[in-house]
Amino acid sequence: MKVPYRRRRPGAASPAVRHRLAWRDMEWQMLRILLIFRLMHGIQLAVTVPGIAGHTRHPGRALTLLLAVLAESLWFVLHIFRNHRRVLARDAGGEPDAARSAGTTEDGAAGQGAAGQGAAGQGAAGHGPTVYDSTTAAVELGSAVVFLWACALVMGENRAADMAPLLVLTTEQISGVGVGSALGQRLRVLVGGTAAVAASYAAVVALGDPSALGRSDVLIGLTGYGALAYLIRRGGIFLLQLSADLGDMSLQLHEQEQRKLLAIELHNHLGHTLNAFQRVDITDPEQLDSLRKSAVVARERLATFIATGRFSESVPLIGMVHRQVALATNDRLTVEPIIPDHVVEAAARILPPEVELLEPALRALLINVPRSAGVHDAVLHVDVMPAPESAAGEAGEAGGEGGDVVELVVTDHGTGFPPEVLASGVGRMRSLAVHERLLRERGGALRVQSVSGLTQVTLTLPIAPATRAPKKP
């Protein structure tokens, strides 16, 4: 299945950053569910409480209680959104995880000190402050207890039934504290808060009608608080652990991909240089000079890899093209680059990860020309064009409606690929198969057209479309 290519944010290029962002995404998804339920409960209270207030002893107090509940719910939503923005800003600032953990003494210590927190404790300590902080938990549990006791002042003896809309809110508040416990808040806050809410509910019901404590709906409510807190917490820990496992899997896949790219580089460049030693004519000064340059380049690329983890410094698309053209001269290949003006203007839209994906593929194509085609001249045409209609959806994922595609075409007039190799497909070509797969996974392609005397190999990769000025009315 073809995976649509998505442009990555510069801050998300690191695997460790992607791991942390995956944890953050899971945290935010759980909190979004809480916000949706809070909105639903607010609407439910606004609709039902005015009707209930009509037959209470103090209708004015009942409406005041409704306003207090709505105000607390509004504070909860705004506080969660504010914390979410702060956490995103902190993550975008690129601070080390250790610094973030050290700067959040309450939340970080909570995650480390709670017994049996598992993934929750690791999440709080390893990913900095959580959106659902200790202030949120304290306000939610405290307001739940206050609202329940307020019912004793507002409602009559039938309060066990009249309190039903408020019970829905308190269960949602306990669910939120359960999520906060999974994210690293102290476990005793959840246990103590749940016990306080359940005790308050039982006391308020008993003050109105002690016999109501034996009713099934009241018993379900009392036992449901504890069961709900346990299940929500365990479910949150499971989801966060699942997120961490998926993040670890992503890191492992990234490392495997890096090893494959290292093997490709060793095969394409270093192996090619070593083969040149075997074929060199030591009586030809020109070949010796070319071999010496290739060895120097190979040494520099190895030094760069040891220092930075990549074989060459990251450069924009145009710089990368000229670098590969210059390197090709060490292999006695003269490449004529054709770069139209509109490509130079569009080059800024091509992100470093995209250039780094194209460069080793282009390097493999250029090495293959003198070695397989038997010629020492080639043409490299670089273009940026609208995505084909069939790929519009994938290009749209890359950066907007329509999308564009960067295209690199290497043309030579050599012997061409043997028909049996072409028939087996690019996936069976040892030097090109990995590049074809990597490009395909990101919505691009590597295509080969070859006959005797003319071969064209094309690399394509989706990029963001140009920002067009709005049409004048």
Coordinates of C-alpha atoms in Angstrom, one line a residue, residues 110-360:
A110 CA 4.7 12.9 41.0
G111 CA 5.4 10.6 38.1
Q112 CA 8.5 9.2 39.7
G113 CA 7.1 8.9 43.2
A114 CA 3.8 7.2 42.5
A115 CA 4.1 3.4 43.2
G116 CA 3.2 1.3 40.3
Q117 CA 2.8 4.1 37.8
G118 CA 4.6 2.2 35.0
A119 CA 4.3 4.0 31.8
A120 CA 2.6 6.9 33.5
G121 CA 5.6 7.7 35.7
Q122 CA 8.0 7.3 32.7
G123 CA 5.8 9.6 30.7
A124 CA 5.8 12.4 33.2
A125 CA 9.5 12.1 33.9
G126 CA 10.6 11.6 30.3
H127 CA 8.3 14.0 28.5
G128 CA 8.2 17.1 30.8
P129 CA 5.1 18.7 32.2
T130 CA 1.7 17.3 31.5
V131 CA -1.3 19.2 30.2
Y132 CA -3.5 17.8 33.0
D133 CA -1.5 19.2 36.0
S134 CA -2.0 19.0 39.7
T135 CA -3.9 22.3 39.8
T136 CA -6.5 20.8 37.4
A137 CA -6.9 17.7 39.6
A138 CA -7.3 19.7 42.8
V139 CA -9.9 22.1 41.3
E140 CA -11.8 19.2 39.7
L141 CA -12.0 17.1 42.8
G142 CA -12.6 20.0 45.1
S143 CA -15.4 21.4 43.0
A144 CA -17.0 18.0 42.7
V145 CA -17.2 17.7 46.5
V146 CA -18.5 21.3 46.9
F147 CA -21.1 20.9 44.2
L148 CA -22.4 17.7 45.9
W149 CA -22.7 19.3 49.3
A150 CA -24.4 22.3 47.7
C151 CA -27.2 20.0 46.7
A152 CA -28.0 19.5 50.4
L153 CA -28.7 23.2 50.7
V154 CA -30.6 23.5 47.4
M155 CA -32.6 20.3 46.9
G156 CA -35.3 18.6 49.0
E157 CA -35.7 15.0 50.1
N158 CA -35.9 13.7 46.6
R159 CA -32.4 14.9 45.9
A160 CA -31.2 11.4 45.0
A161 CA -33.1 11.7 41.7
D162 CA -32.7 15.4 41.3
M163 CA -28.9 15.1 41.6
A164 CA -28.6 12.9 38.5
P165 CA -27.4 15.6 36.1
L166 CA -24.7 16.6 38.6
L167 CA -23.6 13.0 39.1
V168 CA -22.8 12.8 35.4
L169 CA -20.5 15.8 35.8
T170 CA -18.7 14.3 38.9
T171 CA -18.1 11.1 37.1
E172 CA -16.5 13.0 34.2
Q173 CA -14.4 14.9 36.8
I174 CA -13.2 11.7 38.3
S175 CA -12.4 10.4 34.8
G176 CA -10.3 13.4 34.2
V177 CA -8.3 12.8 37.4
G178 CA -7.9 9.2 36.3
V179 CA -6.4 10.4 33.1
G180 CA -4.2 12.8 35.1
S181 CA -3.0 9.9 37.2
A182 CA -2.1 7.9 34.1
L183 CA -0.1 11.0 32.9
G184 CA 1.9 11.1 36.1
Q185 CA -0.2 12.8 38.9
R186 CA 0.1 11.2 42.4
L187 CA -2.0 8.1 42.7
R188 CA -3.1 9.1 46.2
V189 CA -4.8 12.2 44.7
L190 CA -7.0 10.0 42.6
V191 CA -7.7 7.5 45.5
G192 CA -8.4 10.2 48.1
G193 CA -10.4 12.4 45.8
T194 CA -12.6 9.5 44.6
A195 CA -13.2 8.4 48.2
A196 CA -14.1 12.0 49.1
V197 CA -16.6 12.4 46.2
A198 CA -18.2 9.0 47.0
A199 CA -18.5 9.8 50.7
S200 CA -20.0 13.2 49.9
Y201 CA -22.6 11.7 47.6
A202 CA -23.6 9.1 50.2
A203 CA -23.8 11.8 53.0
V204 CA -25.9 14.2 50.9
V205 CA -28.3 11.4 49.9
A206 CA -28.6 10.2 53.5
L207 CA -29.3 13.7 54.8
G208 CA -32.3 13.8 52.5
D209 CA -33.6 10.2 52.8
P210 CA -31.5 7.6 54.5
S211 CA -33.5 4.8 53.0
A212 CA -32.4 6.0 49.5
L213 CA -28.9 4.6 50.2
G214 CA -30.3 1.1 49.6
R215 CA -31.7 2.0 46.2
S216 CA -30.0 0.3 43.2
D217 CA -29.2 3.5 41.4
V218 CA -27.5 5.0 44.4
L219 CA -25.5 1.9 45.1
I220 CA -24.4 1.8 41.4
G221 CA -23.4 5.4 41.7
L222 CA -21.3 4.8 44.9
T223 CA -19.5 1.7 43.6
G224 CA -19.2 3.2 40.1
Y225 CA -16.9 6.0 41.3
G226 CA -14.2 3.6 42.3
A227 CA -14.6 1.3 39.4
L228 CA -14.5 4.2 36.9
A229 CA -11.4 5.7 38.5
Y230 CA -9.6 2.4 38.3
L231 CA -10.6 1.6 34.7
I232 CA -9.9 5.1 33.4
R233 CA -6.4 5.1 35.0
R234 CA -5.6 1.6 33.7
G235 CA -6.8 2.4 30.3
G236 CA -4.8 5.6 30.1
I237 CA -1.6 3.8 31.2
F238 CA -2.2 1.2 28.6
L239 CA -2.7 3.8 25.8
L240 CA 0.5 5.7 26.9
Q241 CA 2.4 2.4 27.0
L242 CA 1.2 1.6 23.6
S243 CA 2.3 5.0 22.4
A244 CA 5.7 4.4 23.9
D245 CA 6.0 1.0 22.3
L246 CA 5.0 2.4 18.9
G247 CA 7.6 5.2 19.4
D248 CA 10.3 2.6 20.2
M249 CA 9.3 0.7 17.1
S250 CA 9.6 3.9 15.1
L251 CA 13.1 4.4 16.5
Q252 CA 14.1 0.9 15.6
L253 CA 12.8 1.2 12.1
H254 CA 14.6 4.5 11.7
E255 CA 17.9 2.9 12.8
Q256 CA 17.3 0.0 10.4
E257 CA 16.7 2.5 7.6
Q258 CA 20.0 4.4 8.5
R259 CA 21.9 1.1 8.4
K260 CA 20.5 0.4 4.9
L261 CA 21.4 3.9 3.7
L262 CA 24.9 3.3 5.1
A263 CA 25.2 0.1 3.2
I264 CA 24.0 1.9 0.0
E265 CA 26.6 4.6 0.4
L266 CA 29.4 2.1 1.0
H267 CA 28.3 0.2 -2.1
N268 CA 27.7 3.3 -4.3
H269 CA 30.6 5.5 -3.4
L270 CA 33.3 3.8 -1.2
G271 CA 32.9 0.5 -3.0
H272 CA 33.1 2.3 -6.4
T273 CA 36.3 4.0 -5.3
L274 CA 37.8 0.7 -4.2
N275 CA 36.9 -0.9 -7.5
A276 CA 38.6 2.0 -9.3
F277 CA 41.9 1.0 -7.7
Q278 CA 41.6 -2.4 -9.3
R279 CA 40.9 -0.9 -12.8
V280 CA 43.3 2.0 -12.7
D281 CA 46.2 2.1 -15.3
I282 CA 49.1 3.2 -13.2
T283 CA 50.9 4.5 -16.3
D284 CA 48.1 7.0 -17.0
P285 CA 48.6 10.2 -14.9
E286 CA 45.1 11.3 -15.6
Q287 CA 43.6 8.2 -14.1
L288 CA 45.9 8.4 -11.1
D289 CA 44.8 12.0 -10.5
S290 CA 41.2 11.0 -10.7
L291 CA 41.7 8.1 -8.4
R292 CA 43.5 10.4 -5.9
K293 CA 40.5 12.8 -5.9
S294 CA 38.1 10.0 -5.4
A295 CA 40.1 8.7 -2.4
V296 CA 40.1 12.2 -0.9
V297 CA 36.4 12.6 -1.4
A298 CA 35.8 9.2 0.2
R299 CA 37.9 10.1 3.2
E300 CA 36.1 13.4 3.6
R301 CA 32.7 11.7 3.4
L302 CA 33.7 9.2 6.0
A303 CA 34.9 11.9 8.3
T304 CA 31.6 13.8 7.8
F305 CA 29.7 10.7 8.6
I306 CA 31.6 10.0 11.8
A307 CA 31.0 13.7 12.9
T308 CA 27.4 14.2 11.9
G309 CA 25.9 10.8 11.1
R310 CA 25.5 11.7 7.4
F311 CA 28.0 11.4 4.5
S312 CA 27.7 15.0 3.4
E313 CA 26.6 18.3 4.8
S314 CA 23.0 19.2 4.2
V315 CA 22.6 21.7 1.4
P316 CA 19.7 23.1 -0.6
L317 CA 18.6 21.3 -3.8
I318 CA 20.6 23.4 -6.2
G319 CA 23.7 23.0 -4.1
M320 CA 23.2 19.3 -3.9
V321 CA 22.9 19.0 -7.7
H322 CA 26.1 20.9 -8.3
R323 CA 27.9 18.8 -5.6
Q324 CA 26.9 15.6 -7.3
V325 CA 27.9 17.0 -10.7
A326 CA 31.3 17.8 -9.3
L327 CA 31.7 14.4 -7.7
A328 CA 30.9 12.8 -11.0
T329 CA 34.0 14.2 -12.5
N330 CA 36.1 12.0 -10.2
D331 CA 34.5 9.1 -11.9
R332 CA 35.4 10.5 -15.3
L333 CA 31.8 11.4 -16.0
T334 CA 30.9 14.8 -17.4
V335 CA 27.3 15.8 -16.4
E336 CA 25.6 18.8 -17.9
P337 CA 23.0 20.2 -15.4
I338 CA 19.9 21.9 -16.8
I339 CA 18.2 24.0 -14.1
P340 CA 15.5 26.3 -15.3
D341 CA 14.9 29.6 -13.5
H342 CA 11.6 28.5 -12.0
V343 CA 13.4 25.6 -10.3
V344 CA 15.8 28.0 -8.7
E345 CA 12.9 30.0 -7.4
A346 CA 11.1 26.9 -6.1
A347 CA 14.1 25.3 -4.5
A348 CA 13.5 26.9 -1.1
R349 CA 10.2 24.9 -0.8
I350 CA 12.2 21.6 -0.9
L351 CA 13.0 20.7 2.7
P352 CA 16.4 19.2 3.8
P353 CA 14.9 15.7 4.4
E354 CA 13.6 15.7 0.8
V355 CA 17.0 16.7 -0.5
E356 CA 18.7 14.1 1.6
L357 CA 16.4 11.5 0.2
L358 CA 17.1 12.5 -3.4
E359 CA 20.9 12.9 -3.2
P360 CA 21.9 9.2 -2.6

